[in-house]
Coordinates of C-alpha atoms in Angstrom, one line a residue:
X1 CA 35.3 -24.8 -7.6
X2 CA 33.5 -21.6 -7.9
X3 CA 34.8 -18.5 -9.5
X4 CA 34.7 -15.1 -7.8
X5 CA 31.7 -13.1 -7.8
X6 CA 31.5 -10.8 -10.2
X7 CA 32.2 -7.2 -9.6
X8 CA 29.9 -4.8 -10.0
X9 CA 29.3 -2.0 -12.9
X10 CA 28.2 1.3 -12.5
X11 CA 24.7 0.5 -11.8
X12 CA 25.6 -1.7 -8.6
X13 CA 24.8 -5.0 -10.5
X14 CA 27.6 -7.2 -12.1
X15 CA 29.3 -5.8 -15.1
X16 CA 27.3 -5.8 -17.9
X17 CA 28.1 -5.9 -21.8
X18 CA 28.4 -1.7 -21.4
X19 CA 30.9 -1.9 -18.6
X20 CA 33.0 -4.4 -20.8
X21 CA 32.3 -2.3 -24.1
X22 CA 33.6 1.1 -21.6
X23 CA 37.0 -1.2 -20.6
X24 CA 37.9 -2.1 -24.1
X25 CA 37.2 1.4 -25.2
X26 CA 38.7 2.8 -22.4
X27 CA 42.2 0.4 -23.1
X28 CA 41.9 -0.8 -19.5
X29 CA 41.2 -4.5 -20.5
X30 CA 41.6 -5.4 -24.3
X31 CA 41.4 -9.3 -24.2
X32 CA 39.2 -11.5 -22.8
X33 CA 41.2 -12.5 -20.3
X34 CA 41.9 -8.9 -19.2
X35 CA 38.2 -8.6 -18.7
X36 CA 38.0 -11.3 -16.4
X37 CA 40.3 -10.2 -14.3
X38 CA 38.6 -6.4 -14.1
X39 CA 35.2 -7.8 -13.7
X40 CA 35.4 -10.9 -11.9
X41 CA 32.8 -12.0 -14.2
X42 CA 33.0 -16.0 -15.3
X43 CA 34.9 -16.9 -18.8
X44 CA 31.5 -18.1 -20.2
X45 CA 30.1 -15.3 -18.6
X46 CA 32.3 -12.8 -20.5
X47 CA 31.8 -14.4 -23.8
X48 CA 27.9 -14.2 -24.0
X49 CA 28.4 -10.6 -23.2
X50 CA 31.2 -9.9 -26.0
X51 CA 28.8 -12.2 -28.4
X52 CA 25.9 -9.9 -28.2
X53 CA 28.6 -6.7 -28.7
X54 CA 30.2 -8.8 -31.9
X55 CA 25.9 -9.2 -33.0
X56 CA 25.8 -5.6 -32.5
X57 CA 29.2 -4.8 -34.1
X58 CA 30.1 -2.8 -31.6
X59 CA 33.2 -4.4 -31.6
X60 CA 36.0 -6.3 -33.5
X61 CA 39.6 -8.9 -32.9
X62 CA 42.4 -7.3 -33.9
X63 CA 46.1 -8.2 -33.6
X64 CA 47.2 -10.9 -31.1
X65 CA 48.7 -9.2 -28.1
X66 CA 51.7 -10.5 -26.5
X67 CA 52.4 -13.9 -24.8
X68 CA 52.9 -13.0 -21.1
X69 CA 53.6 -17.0 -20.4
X70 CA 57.2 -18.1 -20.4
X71 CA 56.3 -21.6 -21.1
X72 CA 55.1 -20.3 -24.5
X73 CA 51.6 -20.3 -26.4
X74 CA 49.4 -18.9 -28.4
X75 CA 49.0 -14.7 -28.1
X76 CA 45.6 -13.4 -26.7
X77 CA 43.1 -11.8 -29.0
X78 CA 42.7 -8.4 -28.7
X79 CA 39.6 -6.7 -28.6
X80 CA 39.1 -3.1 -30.4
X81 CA 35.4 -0.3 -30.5
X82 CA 34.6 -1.0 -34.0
X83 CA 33.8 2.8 -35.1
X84 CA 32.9 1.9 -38.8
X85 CA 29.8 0.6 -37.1
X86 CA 28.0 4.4 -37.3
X87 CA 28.7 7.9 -38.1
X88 CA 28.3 10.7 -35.9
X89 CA 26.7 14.6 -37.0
X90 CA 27.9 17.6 -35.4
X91 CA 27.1 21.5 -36.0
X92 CA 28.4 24.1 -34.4
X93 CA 26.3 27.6 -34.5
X94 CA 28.1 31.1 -34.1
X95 CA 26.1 34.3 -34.2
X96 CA 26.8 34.5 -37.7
X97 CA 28.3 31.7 -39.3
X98 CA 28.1 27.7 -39.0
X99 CA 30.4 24.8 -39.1
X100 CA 28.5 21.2 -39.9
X101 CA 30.4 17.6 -40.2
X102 CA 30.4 14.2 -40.2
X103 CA 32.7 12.6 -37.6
X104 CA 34.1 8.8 -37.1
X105 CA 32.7 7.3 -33.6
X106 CA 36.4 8.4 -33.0
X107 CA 36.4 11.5 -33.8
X108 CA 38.0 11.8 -37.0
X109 CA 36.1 14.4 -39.5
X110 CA 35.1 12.5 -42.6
X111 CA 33.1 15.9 -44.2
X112 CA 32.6 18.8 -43.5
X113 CA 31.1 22.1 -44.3
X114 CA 30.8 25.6 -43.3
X115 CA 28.6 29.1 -44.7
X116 CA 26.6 31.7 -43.4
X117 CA 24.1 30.7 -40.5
X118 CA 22.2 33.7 -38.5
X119 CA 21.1 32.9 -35.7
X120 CA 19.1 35.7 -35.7
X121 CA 16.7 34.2 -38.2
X122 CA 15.3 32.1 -35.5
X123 CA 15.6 28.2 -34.6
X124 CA 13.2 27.0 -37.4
X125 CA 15.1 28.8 -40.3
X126 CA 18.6 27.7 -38.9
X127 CA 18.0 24.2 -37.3
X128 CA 16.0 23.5 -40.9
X129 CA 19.0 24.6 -43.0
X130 CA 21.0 22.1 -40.7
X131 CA 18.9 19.3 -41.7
X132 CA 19.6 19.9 -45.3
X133 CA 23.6 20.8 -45.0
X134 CA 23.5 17.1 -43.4
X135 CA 22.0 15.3 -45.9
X136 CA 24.5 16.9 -48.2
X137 CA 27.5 16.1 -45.8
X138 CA 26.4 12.0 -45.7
X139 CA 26.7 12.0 -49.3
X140 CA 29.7 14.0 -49.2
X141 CA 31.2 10.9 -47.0
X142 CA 29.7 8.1 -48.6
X143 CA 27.9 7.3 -45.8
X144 CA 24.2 6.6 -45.3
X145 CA 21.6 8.2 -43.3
X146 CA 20.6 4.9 -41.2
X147 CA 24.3 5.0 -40.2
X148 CA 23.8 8.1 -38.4
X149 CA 23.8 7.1 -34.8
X150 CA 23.2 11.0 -33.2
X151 CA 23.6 14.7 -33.6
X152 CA 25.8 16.9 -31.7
X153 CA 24.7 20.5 -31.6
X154 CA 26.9 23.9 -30.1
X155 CA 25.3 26.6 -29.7
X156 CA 26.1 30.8 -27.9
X157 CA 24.2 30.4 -25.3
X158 CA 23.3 29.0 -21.6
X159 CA 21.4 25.2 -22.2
X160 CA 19.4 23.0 -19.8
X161 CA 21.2 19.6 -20.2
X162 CA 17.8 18.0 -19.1
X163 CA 15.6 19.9 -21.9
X164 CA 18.1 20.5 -24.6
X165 CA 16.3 24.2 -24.7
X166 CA 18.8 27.3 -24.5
X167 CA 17.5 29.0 -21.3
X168 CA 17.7 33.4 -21.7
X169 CA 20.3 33.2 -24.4
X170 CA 21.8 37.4 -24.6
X171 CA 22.5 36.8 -28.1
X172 CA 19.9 34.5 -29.5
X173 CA 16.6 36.0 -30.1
X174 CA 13.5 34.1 -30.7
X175 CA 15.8 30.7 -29.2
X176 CA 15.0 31.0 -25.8
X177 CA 13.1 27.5 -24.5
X178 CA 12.8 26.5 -28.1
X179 CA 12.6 22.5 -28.7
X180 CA 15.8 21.8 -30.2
X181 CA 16.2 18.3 -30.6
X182 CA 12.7 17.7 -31.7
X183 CA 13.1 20.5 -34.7
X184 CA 16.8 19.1 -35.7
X185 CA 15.7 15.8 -35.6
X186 CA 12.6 16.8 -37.8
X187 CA 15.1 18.5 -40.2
X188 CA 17.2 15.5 -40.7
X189 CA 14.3 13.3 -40.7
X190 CA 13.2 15.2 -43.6
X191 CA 16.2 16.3 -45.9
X192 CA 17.6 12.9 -45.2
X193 CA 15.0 10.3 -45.5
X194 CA 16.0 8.6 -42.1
X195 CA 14.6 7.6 -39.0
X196 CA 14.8 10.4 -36.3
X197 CA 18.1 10.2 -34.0
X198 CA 19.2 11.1 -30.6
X199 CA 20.1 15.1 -31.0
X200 CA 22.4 16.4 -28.1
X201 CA 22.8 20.5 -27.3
X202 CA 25.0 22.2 -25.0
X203 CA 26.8 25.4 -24.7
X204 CA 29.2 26.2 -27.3
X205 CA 32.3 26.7 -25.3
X206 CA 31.5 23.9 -23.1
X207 CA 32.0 21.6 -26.2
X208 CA 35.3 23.3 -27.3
X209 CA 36.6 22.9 -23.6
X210 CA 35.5 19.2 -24.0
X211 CA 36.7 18.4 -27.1
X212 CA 39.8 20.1 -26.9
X213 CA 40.5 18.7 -23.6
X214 CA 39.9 15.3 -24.9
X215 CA 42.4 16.0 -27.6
X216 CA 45.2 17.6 -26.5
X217 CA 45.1 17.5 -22.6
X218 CA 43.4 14.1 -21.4
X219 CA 45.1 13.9 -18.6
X220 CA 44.5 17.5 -17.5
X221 CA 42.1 16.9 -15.0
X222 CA 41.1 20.6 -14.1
X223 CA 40.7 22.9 -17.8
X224 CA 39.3 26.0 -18.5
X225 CA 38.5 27.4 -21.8
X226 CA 37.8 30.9 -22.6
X227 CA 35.6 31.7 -26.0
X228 CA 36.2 35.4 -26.5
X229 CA 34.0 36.1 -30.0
X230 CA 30.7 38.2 -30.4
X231 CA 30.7 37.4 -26.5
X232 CA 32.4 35.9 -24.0
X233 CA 31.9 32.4 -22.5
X234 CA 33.8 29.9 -20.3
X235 CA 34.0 26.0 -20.4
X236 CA 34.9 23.8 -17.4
X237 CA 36.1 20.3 -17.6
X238 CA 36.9 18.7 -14.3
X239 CA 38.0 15.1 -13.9
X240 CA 37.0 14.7 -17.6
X241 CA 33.3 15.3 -17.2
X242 CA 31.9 18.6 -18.3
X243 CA 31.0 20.8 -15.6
X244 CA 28.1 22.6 -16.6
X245 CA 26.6 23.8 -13.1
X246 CA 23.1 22.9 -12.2
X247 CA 21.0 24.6 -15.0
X248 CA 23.6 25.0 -17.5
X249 CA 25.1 28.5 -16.5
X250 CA 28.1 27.7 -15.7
X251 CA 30.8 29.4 -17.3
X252 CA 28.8 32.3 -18.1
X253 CA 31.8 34.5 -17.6
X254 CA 30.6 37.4 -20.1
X255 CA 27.9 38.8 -17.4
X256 CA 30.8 39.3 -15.1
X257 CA 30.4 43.2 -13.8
X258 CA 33.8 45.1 -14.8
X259 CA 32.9 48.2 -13.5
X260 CA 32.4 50.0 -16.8
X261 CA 28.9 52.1 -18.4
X262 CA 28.7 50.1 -21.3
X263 CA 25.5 48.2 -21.7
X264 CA 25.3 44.2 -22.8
X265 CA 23.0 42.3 -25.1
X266 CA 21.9 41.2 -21.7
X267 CA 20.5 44.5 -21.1
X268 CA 22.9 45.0 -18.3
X269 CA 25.8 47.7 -17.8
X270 CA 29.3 46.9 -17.4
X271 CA 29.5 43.6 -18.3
X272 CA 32.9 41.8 -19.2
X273 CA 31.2 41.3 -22.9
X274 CA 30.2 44.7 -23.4
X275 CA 34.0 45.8 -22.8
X276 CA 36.0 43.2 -23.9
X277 CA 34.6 40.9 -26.2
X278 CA 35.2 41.0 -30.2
X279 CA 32.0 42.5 -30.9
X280 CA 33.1 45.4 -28.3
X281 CA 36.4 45.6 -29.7
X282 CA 34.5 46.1 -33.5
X283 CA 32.8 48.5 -31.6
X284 CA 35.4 50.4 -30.8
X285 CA 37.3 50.1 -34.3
X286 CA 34.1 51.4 -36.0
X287 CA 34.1 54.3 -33.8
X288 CA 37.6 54.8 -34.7
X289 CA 36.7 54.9 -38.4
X290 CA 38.5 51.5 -39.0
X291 CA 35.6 49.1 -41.0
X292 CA 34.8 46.5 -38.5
X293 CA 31.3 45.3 -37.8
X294 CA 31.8 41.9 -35.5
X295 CA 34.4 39.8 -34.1
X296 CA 35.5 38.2 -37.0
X297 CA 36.2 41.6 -38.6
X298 CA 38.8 42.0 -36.1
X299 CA 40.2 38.7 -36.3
X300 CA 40.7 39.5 -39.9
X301 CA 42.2 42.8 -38.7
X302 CA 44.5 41.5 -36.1
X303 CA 45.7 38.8 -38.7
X304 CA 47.1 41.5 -41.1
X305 CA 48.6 42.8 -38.0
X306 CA 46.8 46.1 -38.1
X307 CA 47.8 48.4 -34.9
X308 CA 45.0 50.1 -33.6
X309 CA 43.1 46.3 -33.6
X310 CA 46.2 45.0 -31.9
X311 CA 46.3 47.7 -29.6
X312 CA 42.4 47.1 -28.5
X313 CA 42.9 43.4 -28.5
X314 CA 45.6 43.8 -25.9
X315 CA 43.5 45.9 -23.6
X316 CA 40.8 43.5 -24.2
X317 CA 42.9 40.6 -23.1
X318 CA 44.1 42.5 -19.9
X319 CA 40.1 43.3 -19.1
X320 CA 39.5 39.7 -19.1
X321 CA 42.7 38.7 -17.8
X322 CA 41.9 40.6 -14.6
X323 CA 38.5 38.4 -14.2
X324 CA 40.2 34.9 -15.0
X325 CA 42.8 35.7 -11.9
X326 CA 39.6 34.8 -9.7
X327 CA 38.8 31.9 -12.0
X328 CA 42.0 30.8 -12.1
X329 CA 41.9 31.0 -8.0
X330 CA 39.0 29.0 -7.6
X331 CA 39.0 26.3 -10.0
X332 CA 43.1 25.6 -10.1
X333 CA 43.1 24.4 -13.6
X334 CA 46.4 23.2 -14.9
X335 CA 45.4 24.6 -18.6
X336 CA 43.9 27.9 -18.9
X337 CA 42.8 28.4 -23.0
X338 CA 42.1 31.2 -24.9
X339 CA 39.9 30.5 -28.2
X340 CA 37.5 32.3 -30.5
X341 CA 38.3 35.5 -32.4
X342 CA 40.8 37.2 -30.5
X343 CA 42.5 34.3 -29.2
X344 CA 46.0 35.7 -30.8
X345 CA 49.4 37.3 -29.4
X346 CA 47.7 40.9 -28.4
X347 CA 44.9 39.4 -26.7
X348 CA 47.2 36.8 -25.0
X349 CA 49.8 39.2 -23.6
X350 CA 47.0 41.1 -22.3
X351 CA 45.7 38.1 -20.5
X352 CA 49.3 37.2 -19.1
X353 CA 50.0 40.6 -17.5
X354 CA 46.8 41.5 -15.3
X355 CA 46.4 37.5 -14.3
X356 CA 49.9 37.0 -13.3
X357 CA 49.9 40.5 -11.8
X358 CA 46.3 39.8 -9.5
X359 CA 46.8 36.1 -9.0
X360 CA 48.1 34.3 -5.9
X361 CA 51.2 32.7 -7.5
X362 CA 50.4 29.5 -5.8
X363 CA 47.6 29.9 -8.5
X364 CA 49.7 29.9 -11.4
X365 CA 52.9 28.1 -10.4
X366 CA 51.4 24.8 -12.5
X367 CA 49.1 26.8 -15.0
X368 CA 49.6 27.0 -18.9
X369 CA 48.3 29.8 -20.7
X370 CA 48.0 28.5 -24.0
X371 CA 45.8 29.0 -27.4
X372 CA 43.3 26.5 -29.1
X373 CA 44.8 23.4 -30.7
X374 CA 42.0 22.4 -33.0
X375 CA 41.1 26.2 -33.9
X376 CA 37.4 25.9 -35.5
X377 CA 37.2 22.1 -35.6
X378 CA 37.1 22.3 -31.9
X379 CA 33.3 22.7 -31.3
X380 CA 32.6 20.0 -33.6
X381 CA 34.8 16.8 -31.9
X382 CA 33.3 18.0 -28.7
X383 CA 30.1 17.5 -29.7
X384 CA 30.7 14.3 -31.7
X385 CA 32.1 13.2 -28.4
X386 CA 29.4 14.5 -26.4
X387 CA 27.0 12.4 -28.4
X388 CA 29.3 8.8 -28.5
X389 CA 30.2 9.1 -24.6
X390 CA 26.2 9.4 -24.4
X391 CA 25.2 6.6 -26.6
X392 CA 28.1 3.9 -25.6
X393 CA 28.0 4.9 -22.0
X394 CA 27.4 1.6 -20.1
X395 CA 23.6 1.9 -18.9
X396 CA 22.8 3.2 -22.7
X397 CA 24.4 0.1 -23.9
X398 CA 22.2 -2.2 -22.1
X399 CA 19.1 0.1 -23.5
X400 CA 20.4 -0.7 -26.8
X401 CA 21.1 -4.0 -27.2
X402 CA 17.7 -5.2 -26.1
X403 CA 16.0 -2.3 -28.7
X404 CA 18.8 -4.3 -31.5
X405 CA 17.5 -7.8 -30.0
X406 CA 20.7 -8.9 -29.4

């Protein structure tokens, strides 16, 4: 008797070692059995493709599972990602600061680090600096270099997914269509003594979206996070994939005109940055007399609950507030966040009154506001995830295995 065909993966083909490795990883089918019945695929068929994941150590038994029979019997196997297998890097740039780590193919963060960074001093300087903070970080784990399986890397500004080059960045001089991966790659190549590894770039709030969506909301299947820092940048997750537009400028909510005569970084007037970010609202304290020189001056402000910040946050909030009620119209995300410097009460309120004051209430009627959940680790699981859903993703598998021989 002939068993059923097998179904077919992504690629149109039967299921092949990466679909099984993306259904164990995914908990849809955790035994052999399981994977049988979700491919179609053959029992002997199955276990060559789990042999050359086991070869790989991609993956690992772990506990029995239950014993569906009523007559009795052994338990099944379960099947379980090994993440022990390789480490993942993961940096995430501000305009002034960094944040550099060593994460689990899970996502836990085994070291970390984080120090002055200016982006201002160019991508050679920075990316170079990088290099070196990883090579301390590995030894900081315990891990090795060779176990180092990619880089993730956030950065303020617009990025061509295809290139990995920031495209016209406002508030990254000397960056724009810079190569990226190649120099980071370099730099760990160098300060760590290791081969060079797959290096991954995207927009900073799209991997604080990502990773915090991941995290906290996975089954939120339309969010929106809102970086409001030096400037002001939105990230999209829809259906669990990144939306990113298609040249990397989506979410670009900063160069929204507002109306006002102050001039952007962009070179523009009016822009929601220019009037409500937390380099604006510095602005505005320093006029005031009140020391403040960026964004995280008037974090620092707001957290010792100093009025006249407080005051300026809130106005802020309702500025951008009053744009999100048309993002929050078209996109109909059930989870609207607020992260970055100002993401704190003021700010918040301001948000709340102008967008439930301009938008539809059909809009809202599902929609929580909230604030980030994994603060300043957020950039960096986003892009340690960014990097493992790249690498493990069923075609890349296949790619792989035959460069492992197995």
């Amino acid at each position: 008797m002939t068993g059923r065909p097998g179904r077919t993966g992504k690629g149109g083909g039967q299921a092949s070692a990466g679909d099984l490795l993306e259904l164990v990883r995914s908990g849809r089918a955790v035994t052999r059995g399981a994977l049988q019945q979700a491919t179609g695929l053959s029992r002997a068929t199955v276990g060559h493709r789990l042999d050359r994941l086991f070869r790989a150590g991609w993956l690992r038994e772990g506990a029995g599972g239950p014993v569906d029979s009523p007559l009795g019997g052994r338990p099944s196997i379960t099947l379980e990602f090994d993440d022990s297998h390789a480490v993942v890097l993961a940096a995430d740039l501000e305009t002034r600061h960094a944040r550099a780590a060593v994460l689990s193919l899970t996502g836990e963060i085994l070291a970390e680090h984080s120090g002055t960074l200016v982006i201002q001093d160019g991508p050679d300087a920075v990316l170079g600096d990088l290099g070196h903070w990883f090579a301390e970080l590995l030894e900081k784990a315990g891990r090795r270099a060779r176990e180092v399986c990619g880089i993730g890397l956030a950065v303020p500004g617009p990025v061509d997914m295809e290139t990995g080059r920031v495209v016209q960045p406002p508030i990254m001089p000397g960056w724009d269509g810079y190569d990226i991966r190649a120099r980071l790659a370099r730099a760990f190549t160098e300060h760590a003594g290791a081969p060079p590894v797959p290096v991954l770039v995207d927009n900073d709030a799209n991997l604080l979206a990502y990773g915090e969506q991941r995290t906290g909301y996975p089954d939120c299947s339309a969010f929106v996070l809102v970086k409001v820092s030096t400037g002001i940048g939105a990230g999209v997750v829809m259906d669990g994939s990144v939306y990113r537009g298609i040249d990397g400028g989506a979410g670009d909510i900063g160069h929204i005109r507002v109306g006002a005569d102050a001039q952007c970084r962009c070179g523009s007037y009016g822009c929601l940055a220019a009037v409500a970010s937390g380099g604006a609202v510095a602005r505005r304290l320093a006029a005031a007399g009140v020391p403040a020189a960026s964004g995280a001056d008037v974090r620092d402000l707001l957290a010792s609950g100093h009025p006249e910040a407080a005051a300026l946050a809130r106005e802020a909030g309702r500025v951008v507030g009053d744009v999100l009620a048309t993002v929050v119209t078209l996109l109909n995300p059930g989870v609207l966040m607020i992260a970055g410097d100002l993401a704190g009460t003021p700010f918040l309120t301001g948000v709340r009154e102008l967008l439930y004051q301009r938008a539809l209430p059909r809009s809202t009627a599902h929609l929580d506001v909230v604030t980030s959940r994994l603060g300043e680790r957020a950039g960096l699981i986003g892009a340690g995830a960014l990097v493992v859903e790249h690498l493990y993703a069923p075609e890349r598998v296949e790619e792989r295995l035959l460069a492992l021989g197995v």
